[in-house]
Amino acid sequence: AKSAGRNTHKFYSDTMRIHSLHRLDIENELREAMNTKQFQLYYQPKVDLKSWSVVGVEALIRWKHPERGWISPSEFIPIAEESGLIVPIGTWVLKEACRQIKAWRNTALRDLRVSVNISSEQIYTDDLLLTVKDAMASNTIGAESLELEITESLLMRDVDSTVQTLNEFKELGLAISIDDFGTGYSSLSYLTRFPIDTLKIDQSFVRDLHIDNDDAAICAAILAMARKLNLNVVAEGVEIDEQLQFLRGHGCNQIQGYLFSKPLPPAELLALIGDNVRK
Ligand code: C2E
Ligand code: CA
Ligand code: CA
Ligand code: CA
């Protein structure tokens, strides 16, 4: 589709040309980053609201470019997805997360469940099941240590084949959560067809929860529905106590956000939560 677009539109505006050069730059730099180990994973705690203990962490990729410094995933992940590079990068993320789970085995973090973001390109083009099995087996990781985060929009792209793929992961024993819930226009009736454990309320609904009645209503509705469907709920982007109180009052299970901690490199995570992990 990309090259067809290039042939049919003969004239780029200047801004488009700059934009596309920048993209190609980043594509090449992404390849280089893979080869020279410029990526790292940071981990952000998910806190249980009943016990106020850390029950899991989300692995988030970080890119430190030798000249440009830190480049945000919201900048480079979309380019990695369009260029197909997300497949090898995603494989690296899975392997690195499993390696880290193994390294935590002799620490207080041994029971943490680590969730990994899976891009739609990975589900639809890669033999993801094999990649996951392989990463788990070569680090002797049990399925209870791993969770996959899948965005809501991905579910709707090809419902039947996604249900089938997710069922295969469930059979392995992995947990599955729906990321950015509320933003993907999925039909609610499909929710029960997917073998999912957790909904993650998108941070755009959490941000103004304490001052915006509409956002509060959406969060309350998601929480009420999830309770009836027996789904766990994680609220993303929780930054202040008023948000926390509202979410707790409406039966939210877990929060993730700067209120408790930003994403951290492994050593800092251990220092922060070594004493506060659910035993
Ligand atoms: P996401 O999966 O929705 O991840 C949550 C994002 O919210 C993270 O941004 C996190 O740092 C940020 N965040 C957490 N708590 C707060 C808070 O209290 N306030 C605010 N304002 N932000 C908070 P990050 O790390 O920049 O990642 C952005 C997006 O990039 C992720 O959104 C995810 O879609 C994508 N991404 C990150 N790592 C990976 C990866 O390994 N693979 C794939 N496929 N995508 C990834
Ligand atoms: Ca996520
Ligand atoms: Ca999210
Ligand atoms: Ca997001």
mmCIF file of C-alpha atoms and ligand atoms in Angstrom:
data_model
loop_
_atom_site.group_PDB
_atom_site.id
_atom_site.type_symbol
_atom_site.label_atom_id
_atom_site.label_comp_id
_atom_site.label_asym_id
_atom_site.label_seq_id
_atom_site.Cartn_x
_atom_site.Cartn_y
_atom_site.Cartn_z
ATOM 1 C CA ALA A 1 0.000 0.000 0.000
ATOM 2 C CA LYS A 2 2.911 2.253 0.831
ATOM 3 C CA SER A 3 4.657 1.975 -2.560
ATOM 4 C CA ALA A 4 1.359 2.219 -4.439
ATOM 5 C CA GLY A 5 0.769 5.469 -2.561
ATOM 6 C CA ARG A 6 4.152 6.700 -3.643
ATOM 7 C CA ASN A 7 3.446 6.000 -7.324
ATOM 8 C CA THR A 8 -0.010 7.483 -7.461
ATOM 9 C CA HIS A 9 0.761 10.731 -5.645
ATOM 10 C CA LYS A 10 3.483 12.352 -7.679
ATOM 11 C CA PHE A 11 3.797 15.508 -5.672
ATOM 12 C CA TYR A 12 4.629 15.714 -2.036
ATOM 13 C CA SER A 13 4.170 18.932 -0.183
ATOM 14 C CA ASP A 14 7.323 20.097 1.592
ATOM 15 C CA THR A 15 6.032 19.047 4.957
ATOM 16 C CA MET A 16 5.174 15.605 3.668
ATOM 17 C CA ARG A 17 8.622 15.234 2.177
ATOM 18 C CA ILE A 18 10.269 16.229 5.434
ATOM 19 C CA HIS A 19 7.953 13.895 7.288
ATOM 20 C CA SER A 20 8.795 10.942 5.028
ATOM 21 C CA LEU A 21 12.544 11.604 5.174
ATOM 22 C CA HIS A 22 12.314 11.661 8.921
ATOM 23 C CA ARG A 23 10.466 8.347 8.848
ATOM 24 C CA LEU A 24 13.106 6.693 6.684
ATOM 25 C CA ASP A 25 15.764 8.062 9.002
ATOM 26 C CA ILE A 26 14.055 6.561 11.977
ATOM 27 C CA GLU A 27 13.557 3.254 10.165
ATOM 28 C CA ASN A 28 17.287 2.977 9.498
ATOM 29 C CA GLU A 29 18.071 4.069 13.014
ATOM 30 C CA LEU A 30 15.679 1.435 14.381
ATOM 31 C CA ARG A 31 17.560 -1.268 12.506
ATOM 32 C CA GLU A 32 20.823 0.071 13.880
ATOM 33 C CA ALA A 33 19.308 0.217 17.378
ATOM 34 C CA MET A 34 18.390 -3.480 17.167
ATOM 35 C CA ASN A 35 21.920 -4.405 16.144
ATOM 36 C CA THR A 36 23.717 -2.288 18.710
ATOM 37 C CA LYS A 37 21.485 -2.937 21.720
ATOM 38 C CA GLN A 38 20.097 0.570 22.188
ATOM 39 C CA PHE A 39 16.776 -0.685 23.585
ATOM 40 C CA GLN A 40 15.958 -1.337 27.220
ATOM 41 C CA LEU A 41 12.842 -2.328 29.106
ATOM 42 C CA TYR A 42 11.501 -0.265 31.984
ATOM 43 C CA TYR A 43 8.849 -1.647 34.303
ATOM 44 C CA GLN A 44 5.862 0.156 35.786
ATOM 45 C CA PRO A 45 4.142 -1.308 38.875
ATOM 46 C CA LYS A 46 0.452 -2.247 38.984
ATOM 47 C CA VAL A 47 -0.863 -1.832 42.507
ATOM 48 C CA ASP A 48 -3.717 -3.809 44.032
ATOM 49 C CA LEU A 49 -6.206 -1.424 45.634
ATOM 50 C CA LYS A 50 -7.254 -3.755 48.466
ATOM 51 C CA SER A 51 -3.792 -4.666 49.734
ATOM 52 C CA TRP A 52 -1.825 -1.717 48.282
ATOM 53 C CA SER A 53 0.816 -4.171 47.139
ATOM 54 C CA VAL A 54 2.419 -4.549 43.740
ATOM 55 C CA VAL A 55 0.911 -7.475 41.853
ATOM 56 C CA GLY A 56 2.524 -6.982 38.476
ATOM 57 C CA VAL A 57 4.514 -4.706 36.214
ATOM 58 C CA GLU A 58 4.122 -3.565 32.628
ATOM 59 C CA ALA A 59 7.238 -3.777 30.461
ATOM 60 C CA LEU A 60 7.704 -0.577 28.430
ATOM 61 C CA ILE A 61 10.387 -0.215 25.805
ATOM 62 C CA ARG A 62 12.914 2.601 26.015
ATOM 63 C CA TRP A 63 15.250 3.772 23.260
ATOM 64 C CA LYS A 64 18.389 5.703 24.069
ATOM 65 C CA HIS A 65 19.850 6.947 20.818
ATOM 66 C CA PRO A 66 23.627 7.678 20.966
ATOM 67 C CA GLU A 67 23.176 11.212 19.573
ATOM 68 C CA ARG A 68 19.494 12.104 19.855
ATOM 69 C CA GLY A 69 19.080 10.811 23.398
ATOM 70 C CA TRP A 70 15.790 9.312 24.561
ATOM 71 C CA ILE A 71 13.179 8.776 21.862
ATOM 72 C CA SER A 72 9.639 8.163 23.055
ATOM 73 C CA PRO A 73 7.864 4.912 22.113
ATOM 74 C CA SER A 74 4.859 6.933 20.962
ATOM 75 C CA GLU A 75 7.197 8.381 18.331
ATOM 76 C CA PHE A 76 8.958 5.232 17.134
ATOM 77 C CA ILE A 77 6.479 2.375 17.751
ATOM 78 C CA PRO A 78 4.076 3.578 15.014
ATOM 79 C CA ILE A 79 6.997 3.728 12.553
ATOM 80 C CA ALA A 80 8.185 0.300 13.663
ATOM 81 C CA GLU A 81 4.644 -0.995 13.071
ATOM 82 C CA GLU A 82 4.358 0.479 9.573
ATOM 83 C CA SER A 83 7.777 -0.771 8.499
ATOM 84 C CA GLY A 84 7.295 -4.258 9.942
ATOM 85 C CA LEU A 85 10.266 -3.764 12.267
ATOM 86 C CA ILE A 86 7.903 -4.172 15.198
ATOM 87 C CA VAL A 87 8.086 -7.926 14.633
ATOM 88 C CA PRO A 88 11.814 -8.336 15.460
ATOM 89 C CA ILE A 89 11.572 -5.559 18.075
ATOM 90 C CA GLY A 90 8.557 -7.283 19.652
ATOM 91 C CA THR A 91 10.451 -10.566 19.706
ATOM 92 C CA TRP A 92 13.317 -8.823 21.480
ATOM 93 C CA VAL A 93 10.853 -7.387 24.029
ATOM 94 C CA LEU A 94 9.397 -10.835 24.773
ATOM 95 C CA LYS A 95 12.832 -12.424 25.144
ATOM 96 C CA GLU A 96 14.148 -9.606 27.296
ATOM 97 C CA ALA A 97 11.059 -9.683 29.557
ATOM 98 C CA CYS A 98 11.474 -13.452 30.036
ATOM 99 C CA ARG A 99 15.187 -13.039 30.702
ATOM 100 C CA GLN A 100 14.309 -10.442 33.355
ATOM 101 C CA ILE A 101 11.661 -12.677 34.944
ATOM 102 C CA LYS A 102 14.306 -15.365 35.246
ATOM 103 C CA ALA A 103 16.816 -12.909 36.739
ATOM 104 C CA TRP A 104 14.213 -11.863 39.346
ATOM 105 C CA ARG A 105 13.756 -15.437 40.465
ATOM 106 C CA ASN A 106 16.278 -15.044 43.286
ATOM 107 C CA THR A 107 14.874 -11.719 44.483
ATOM 108 C CA ALA A 108 11.738 -10.405 46.195
ATOM 109 C CA LEU A 109 10.308 -9.780 42.726
ATOM 110 C CA ARG A 110 10.016 -13.498 41.942
ATOM 111 C CA ASP A 111 6.207 -13.582 41.932
ATOM 112 C CA LEU A 112 5.616 -10.526 39.790
ATOM 113 C CA ARG A 113 3.579 -11.024 36.683
ATOM 114 C CA VAL A 114 5.088 -9.103 33.772
ATOM 115 C CA SER A 115 2.837 -7.805 31.029
ATOM 116 C CA VAL A 116 4.154 -7.206 27.545
ATOM 117 C CA ASN A 117 2.555 -5.009 24.867
ATOM 118 C CA ILE A 118 1.758 -6.886 21.690
ATOM 119 C CA SER A 119 1.258 -4.939 18.484
ATOM 120 C CA SER A 120 -1.329 -6.030 15.938
ATOM 121 C CA GLU A 121 1.415 -6.556 13.352
ATOM 122 C CA GLN A 122 2.893 -9.202 15.624
ATOM 123 C CA ILE A 123 -0.375 -11.093 15.928
ATOM 124 C CA TYR A 124 -1.146 -10.996 12.234
ATOM 125 C CA THR A 125 2.247 -11.516 10.590
ATOM 126 C CA ASP A 126 4.503 -13.341 12.990
ATOM 127 C CA ASP A 127 4.250 -16.800 14.440
ATOM 128 C CA LEU A 128 3.704 -15.168 17.788
ATOM 129 C CA LEU A 129 2.707 -18.306 19.662
ATOM 130 C CA LEU A 130 6.006 -19.954 18.796
ATOM 131 C CA THR A 131 7.985 -16.828 19.729
ATOM 132 C CA VAL A 132 6.282 -16.675 23.123
ATOM 133 C CA LYS A 133 6.719 -20.401 23.816
ATOM 134 C CA ASP A 134 10.354 -20.152 22.842
ATOM 135 C CA ALA A 135 11.074 -17.128 25.054
ATOM 136 C CA MET A 136 9.370 -18.894 27.981
ATOM 137 C CA ALA A 137 11.080 -22.237 27.441
ATOM 138 C CA SER A 138 14.608 -20.916 27.035
ATOM 139 C CA ASN A 139 14.260 -19.081 30.367
ATOM 140 C CA THR A 140 12.156 -21.800 32.057
ATOM 141 C CA ILE A 141 9.360 -19.304 32.733
ATOM 142 C CA GLY A 142 5.928 -20.474 33.865
ATOM 143 C CA ALA A 143 2.835 -19.073 32.157
ATOM 144 C CA GLU A 144 1.730 -17.454 35.440
ATOM 145 C CA SER A 145 4.626 -14.976 35.076
ATOM 146 C CA LEU A 146 3.508 -13.529 31.772
ATOM 147 C CA GLU A 147 0.617 -11.440 30.526
ATOM 148 C CA LEU A 148 -0.085 -10.019 27.081
ATOM 149 C CA GLU A 149 -1.564 -6.547 26.558
ATOM 150 C CA ILE A 150 -3.515 -6.238 23.353
ATOM 151 C CA THR A 151 -5.144 -3.016 22.226
ATOM 152 C CA GLU A 152 -8.870 -2.893 21.819
ATOM 153 C CA SER A 153 -8.668 -1.865 18.160
ATOM 154 C CA LEU A 154 -6.660 -4.987 17.352
ATOM 155 C CA LEU A 155 -9.469 -7.257 18.495
ATOM 156 C CA MET A 156 -11.841 -5.973 15.888
ATOM 157 C CA ARG A 157 -9.578 -6.331 12.877
ATOM 158 C CA ASP A 158 -10.299 -9.997 12.322
ATOM 159 C CA VAL A 159 -12.495 -11.249 15.129
ATOM 160 C CA ASP A 160 -12.472 -14.971 14.323
ATOM 161 C CA SER A 161 -8.746 -15.344 13.877
ATOM 162 C CA THR A 162 -8.014 -13.159 16.910
ATOM 163 C CA VAL A 163 -10.329 -15.275 19.084
ATOM 164 C CA GLN A 164 -8.474 -18.348 17.891
ATOM 165 C CA THR A 165 -5.009 -16.894 18.549
ATOM 166 C CA LEU A 166 -6.000 -15.635 21.992
ATOM 167 C CA ASN A 167 -7.486 -19.030 22.861
ATOM 168 C CA GLU A 168 -4.127 -20.618 22.081
ATOM 169 C CA PHE A 169 -2.455 -18.234 24.540
ATOM 170 C CA LYS A 170 -5.103 -18.989 27.155
ATOM 171 C CA GLU A 171 -4.453 -22.700 26.748
ATOM 172 C CA LEU A 172 -0.791 -22.020 27.470
ATOM 173 C CA GLY A 173 -1.975 -20.359 30.694
ATOM 174 C CA LEU A 174 -1.101 -16.746 29.901
ATOM 175 C CA ALA A 175 -3.230 -13.860 31.131
ATOM 176 C CA ILE A 176 -4.591 -11.444 28.544
ATOM 177 C CA SER A 177 -5.607 -7.829 29.024
ATOM 178 C CA ILE A 178 -7.274 -5.345 26.750
ATOM 179 C CA ASP A 179 -5.209 -2.167 26.578
ATOM 180 C CA ASP A 180 -6.576 1.356 26.029
ATOM 181 C CA PHE A 181 -10.087 0.105 26.726
ATOM 182 C CA GLY A 182 -12.793 2.565 25.750
ATOM 183 C CA THR A 183 -10.956 4.037 22.767
ATOM 184 C CA GLY A 184 -11.281 1.297 20.171
ATOM 185 C CA TYR A 185 -14.960 1.318 19.168
ATOM 186 C CA SER A 186 -15.298 -2.390 19.775
ATOM 187 C CA SER A 187 -18.744 -3.824 19.961
ATOM 188 C CA LEU A 188 -19.403 -4.661 23.591
ATOM 189 C CA SER A 189 -21.109 -7.880 22.573
ATOM 190 C CA TYR A 190 -17.747 -9.177 21.341
ATOM 191 C CA LEU A 191 -16.200 -8.709 24.755
ATOM 192 C CA THR A 192 -17.517 -12.045 25.954
ATOM 193 C CA ARG A 193 -16.168 -13.856 22.897
ATOM 194 C CA PHE A 194 -12.564 -13.011 23.668
ATOM 195 C CA PRO A 195 -10.820 -15.032 26.394
ATOM 196 C CA ILE A 196 -9.697 -11.993 28.389
ATOM 197 C CA ASP A 197 -8.914 -11.491 32.059
ATOM 198 C CA THR A 198 -8.474 -7.759 32.419
ATOM 199 C CA LEU A 199 -9.608 -4.425 31.014
ATOM 200 C CA LYS A 200 -7.219 -1.501 31.230
ATOM 201 C CA ILE A 201 -9.192 1.755 31.293
ATOM 202 C CA ASP A 202 -7.449 4.145 28.931
ATOM 203 C CA GLN A 203 -5.713 7.043 30.616
ATOM 204 C CA SER A 204 -7.674 9.582 28.574
ATOM 205 C CA PHE A 205 -10.728 8.709 30.734
ATOM 206 C CA VAL A 206 -8.766 8.762 33.976
ATOM 207 C CA ARG A 207 -6.955 12.063 33.478
ATOM 208 C CA ASP A 208 -9.910 14.374 34.245
ATOM 209 C CA LEU A 209 -12.016 11.863 36.107
ATOM 210 C CA HIS A 210 -12.144 14.051 39.226
ATOM 211 C CA ILE A 211 -13.304 17.201 37.372
ATOM 212 C CA ASP A 212 -15.241 15.908 34.357
ATOM 213 C CA ASN A 213 -18.616 14.263 34.921
ATOM 214 C CA ASP A 214 -18.608 12.516 31.541
ATOM 215 C CA ASP A 215 -15.241 10.867 32.150
ATOM 216 C CA ALA A 216 -16.364 9.856 35.635
ATOM 217 C CA ALA A 217 -19.519 8.312 34.151
ATOM 218 C CA ILE A 218 -17.515 6.345 31.571
ATOM 219 C CA CYS A 219 -15.128 4.977 34.198
ATOM 220 C CA ALA A 220 -18.010 4.045 36.490
ATOM 221 C CA ALA A 221 -19.810 2.307 33.616
ATOM 222 C CA ILE A 222 -16.715 0.319 32.599
ATOM 223 C CA LEU A 223 -16.181 -0.748 36.209
ATOM 224 C CA ALA A 224 -19.822 -1.810 36.656
ATOM 225 C CA MET A 225 -19.790 -3.775 33.420
ATOM 226 C CA ALA A 226 -16.471 -5.448 34.224
ATOM 227 C CA ARG A 227 -17.751 -6.560 37.601
ATOM 228 C CA LYS A 228 -20.773 -8.232 36.004
ATOM 229 C CA LEU A 229 -18.585 -9.899 33.382
ATOM 230 C CA ASN A 230 -16.100 -10.983 36.058
ATOM 231 C CA LEU A 231 -13.207 -9.069 34.541
ATOM 232 C CA ASN A 232 -10.350 -7.524 36.438
ATOM 233 C CA VAL A 233 -9.883 -3.768 35.865
ATOM 234 C CA VAL A 234 -6.653 -1.761 35.857
ATOM 235 C CA ALA A 235 -6.915 2.032 35.619
ATOM 236 C CA GLU A 236 -4.024 3.596 33.704
ATOM 237 C CA GLY A 237 -2.460 6.996 34.244
ATOM 238 C CA VAL A 238 -3.542 7.503 37.847
ATOM 239 C CA GLU A 239 -1.665 10.545 39.093
ATOM 240 C CA ILE A 240 -3.587 11.984 42.026
ATOM 241 C CA ASP A 241 -5.394 10.845 45.126
ATOM 242 C CA GLU A 242 -8.862 12.042 43.999
ATOM 243 C CA GLN A 243 -8.684 9.719 40.991
ATOM 244 C CA LEU A 244 -7.632 6.877 43.248
ATOM 245 C CA GLN A 245 -10.504 7.462 45.678
ATOM 246 C CA PHE A 246 -13.083 7.496 42.891
ATOM 247 C CA LEU A 247 -11.695 4.316 41.324
ATOM 248 C CA ARG A 248 -11.535 2.537 44.658
ATOM 249 C CA GLY A 249 -15.105 3.585 45.450
ATOM 250 C CA HIS A 250 -16.277 2.070 42.163
ATOM 251 C CA GLY A 251 -14.561 -1.270 42.710
ATOM 252 C CA CYS A 252 -11.467 -0.879 40.539
ATOM 253 C CA ASN A 253 -8.992 -3.706 41.229
ATOM 254 C CA GLN A 254 -5.639 -2.179 40.355
ATOM 255 C CA ILE A 255 -4.051 1.110 39.364
ATOM 256 C CA GLN A 256 -0.993 1.954 37.332
ATOM 257 C CA GLY A 257 0.339 5.496 37.227
ATOM 258 C CA TYR A 258 2.703 8.143 38.487
ATOM 259 C CA LEU A 259 0.790 8.301 41.797
ATOM 260 C CA PHE A 260 2.555 5.083 42.769
ATOM 261 C CA SER A 261 5.504 5.053 40.367
ATOM 262 C CA LYS A 262 6.621 5.917 36.869
ATOM 263 C CA PRO A 263 8.210 3.139 34.766
ATOM 264 C CA LEU A 264 11.622 2.226 36.231
ATOM 265 C CA PRO A 265 14.741 0.342 35.185
ATOM 266 C CA PRO A 266 15.041 -3.052 36.967
ATOM 267 C CA ALA A 267 17.476 -1.963 39.708
ATOM 268 C CA GLU A 268 15.282 0.986 40.714
ATOM 269 C CA LEU A 269 12.179 -1.183 40.654
ATOM 270 C CA LEU A 270 13.794 -3.626 43.052
ATOM 271 C CA ALA A 271 14.853 -0.782 45.352
ATOM 272 C CA LEU A 272 11.338 0.696 45.334
ATOM 273 C CA ILE A 273 9.139 -2.350 45.702
ATOM 274 C CA GLY A 274 11.377 -5.110 47.007
ATOM 275 C CA ASP A 275 9.510 -4.802 50.328
ATOM 276 C CA ASN A 276 6.044 -4.277 48.905
ATOM 277 C CA VAL A 277 5.323 -7.200 46.620
ATOM 278 C CA ARG A 278 2.394 -9.509 47.214
ATOM 279 C CA LYS A 279 3.859 -12.631 48.773
HETATM 280 P P1 C2E B 1 0.537 2.069 26.825
HETATM 281 O O1 C2E B 1 0.684 0.614 26.592
HETATM 282 O O2 C2E B 1 -0.843 2.598 27.006
HETATM 283 O O3 C2E B 1 1.451 2.387 28.084
HETATM 284 C C1 C2E B 1 1.144 3.325 29.081
HETATM 285 C C2 C2E B 1 1.868 4.632 28.851
HETATM 286 O O4 C2E B 1 1.435 5.582 29.821
HETATM 287 C C3 C2E B 1 3.383 4.535 29.020
HETATM 288 O O5 C2E B 1 3.965 5.459 28.107
HETATM 289 C C4 C2E B 1 3.574 5.033 30.457
HETATM 290 O O6 C2E B 1 4.873 5.524 30.718
HETATM 291 C C5 C2E B 1 2.539 6.123 30.516
HETATM 292 N N1 C2E B 1 2.088 6.411 31.875
HETATM 293 C C6 C2E B 1 2.044 5.558 32.928
HETATM 294 N N2 C2E B 1 1.537 6.167 34.014
HETATM 295 C C7 C2E B 1 1.243 7.433 33.658
HETATM 296 C C8 C2E B 1 0.685 8.578 34.370
HETATM 297 O O7 C2E B 1 0.351 8.515 35.542
HETATM 298 N N3 C2E B 1 0.524 9.720 33.639
HETATM 299 C C9 C2E B 1 0.860 9.807 32.327
HETATM 300 N N4 C2E B 1 0.677 10.977 31.714
HETATM 301 N N5 C2E B 1 1.400 8.769 31.641
HETATM 302 C C10 C2E B 1 1.583 7.593 32.296
HETATM 303 P P2 C2E B 1 5.229 5.056 27.230
HETATM 304 O O8 C2E B 1 6.148 4.171 28.016
HETATM 305 O O9 C2E B 1 5.765 6.324 26.675
HETATM 306 O O10 C2E B 1 4.611 4.173 26.076
HETATM 307 C C11 C2E B 1 3.705 4.724 25.144
HETATM 308 C C12 C2E B 1 3.062 3.652 24.309
HETATM 309 O O11 C2E B 1 4.036 3.011 23.478
HETATM 310 C C13 C2E B 1 2.457 2.514 25.126
HETATM 311 O O12 C2E B 1 1.188 2.899 25.611
HETATM 312 C C14 C2E B 1 2.390 1.412 24.087
HETATM 313 O O13 C2E B 1 1.280 1.594 23.258
HETATM 314 C C15 C2E B 1 3.655 1.670 23.288
HETATM 315 N N6 C2E B 1 4.716 0.764 23.778
HETATM 316 C C16 C2E B 1 5.597 0.922 24.794
HETATM 317 N N7 C2E B 1 6.404 -0.152 24.914
HETATM 318 C C17 C2E B 1 6.018 -1.026 23.944
HETATM 319 C C18 C2E B 1 6.467 -2.341 23.539
HETATM 320 O O14 C2E B 1 7.380 -2.952 24.132
HETATM 321 N N8 C2E B 1 5.815 -2.919 22.477
HETATM 322 C C19 C2E B 1 4.781 -2.292 21.828
HETATM 323 N N9 C2E B 1 4.190 -2.913 20.802
HETATM 324 N N10 C2E B 1 4.337 -1.072 22.193
HETATM 325 C C20 C2E B 1 4.945 -0.449 23.229
HETATM 326 CA CA CA B 2 0.021 -1.233 27.586
HETATM 327 CA CA CA B 3 -2.730 1.685 27.638
HETATM 328 CA CA CA B 4 -1.841 3.926 24.767
#
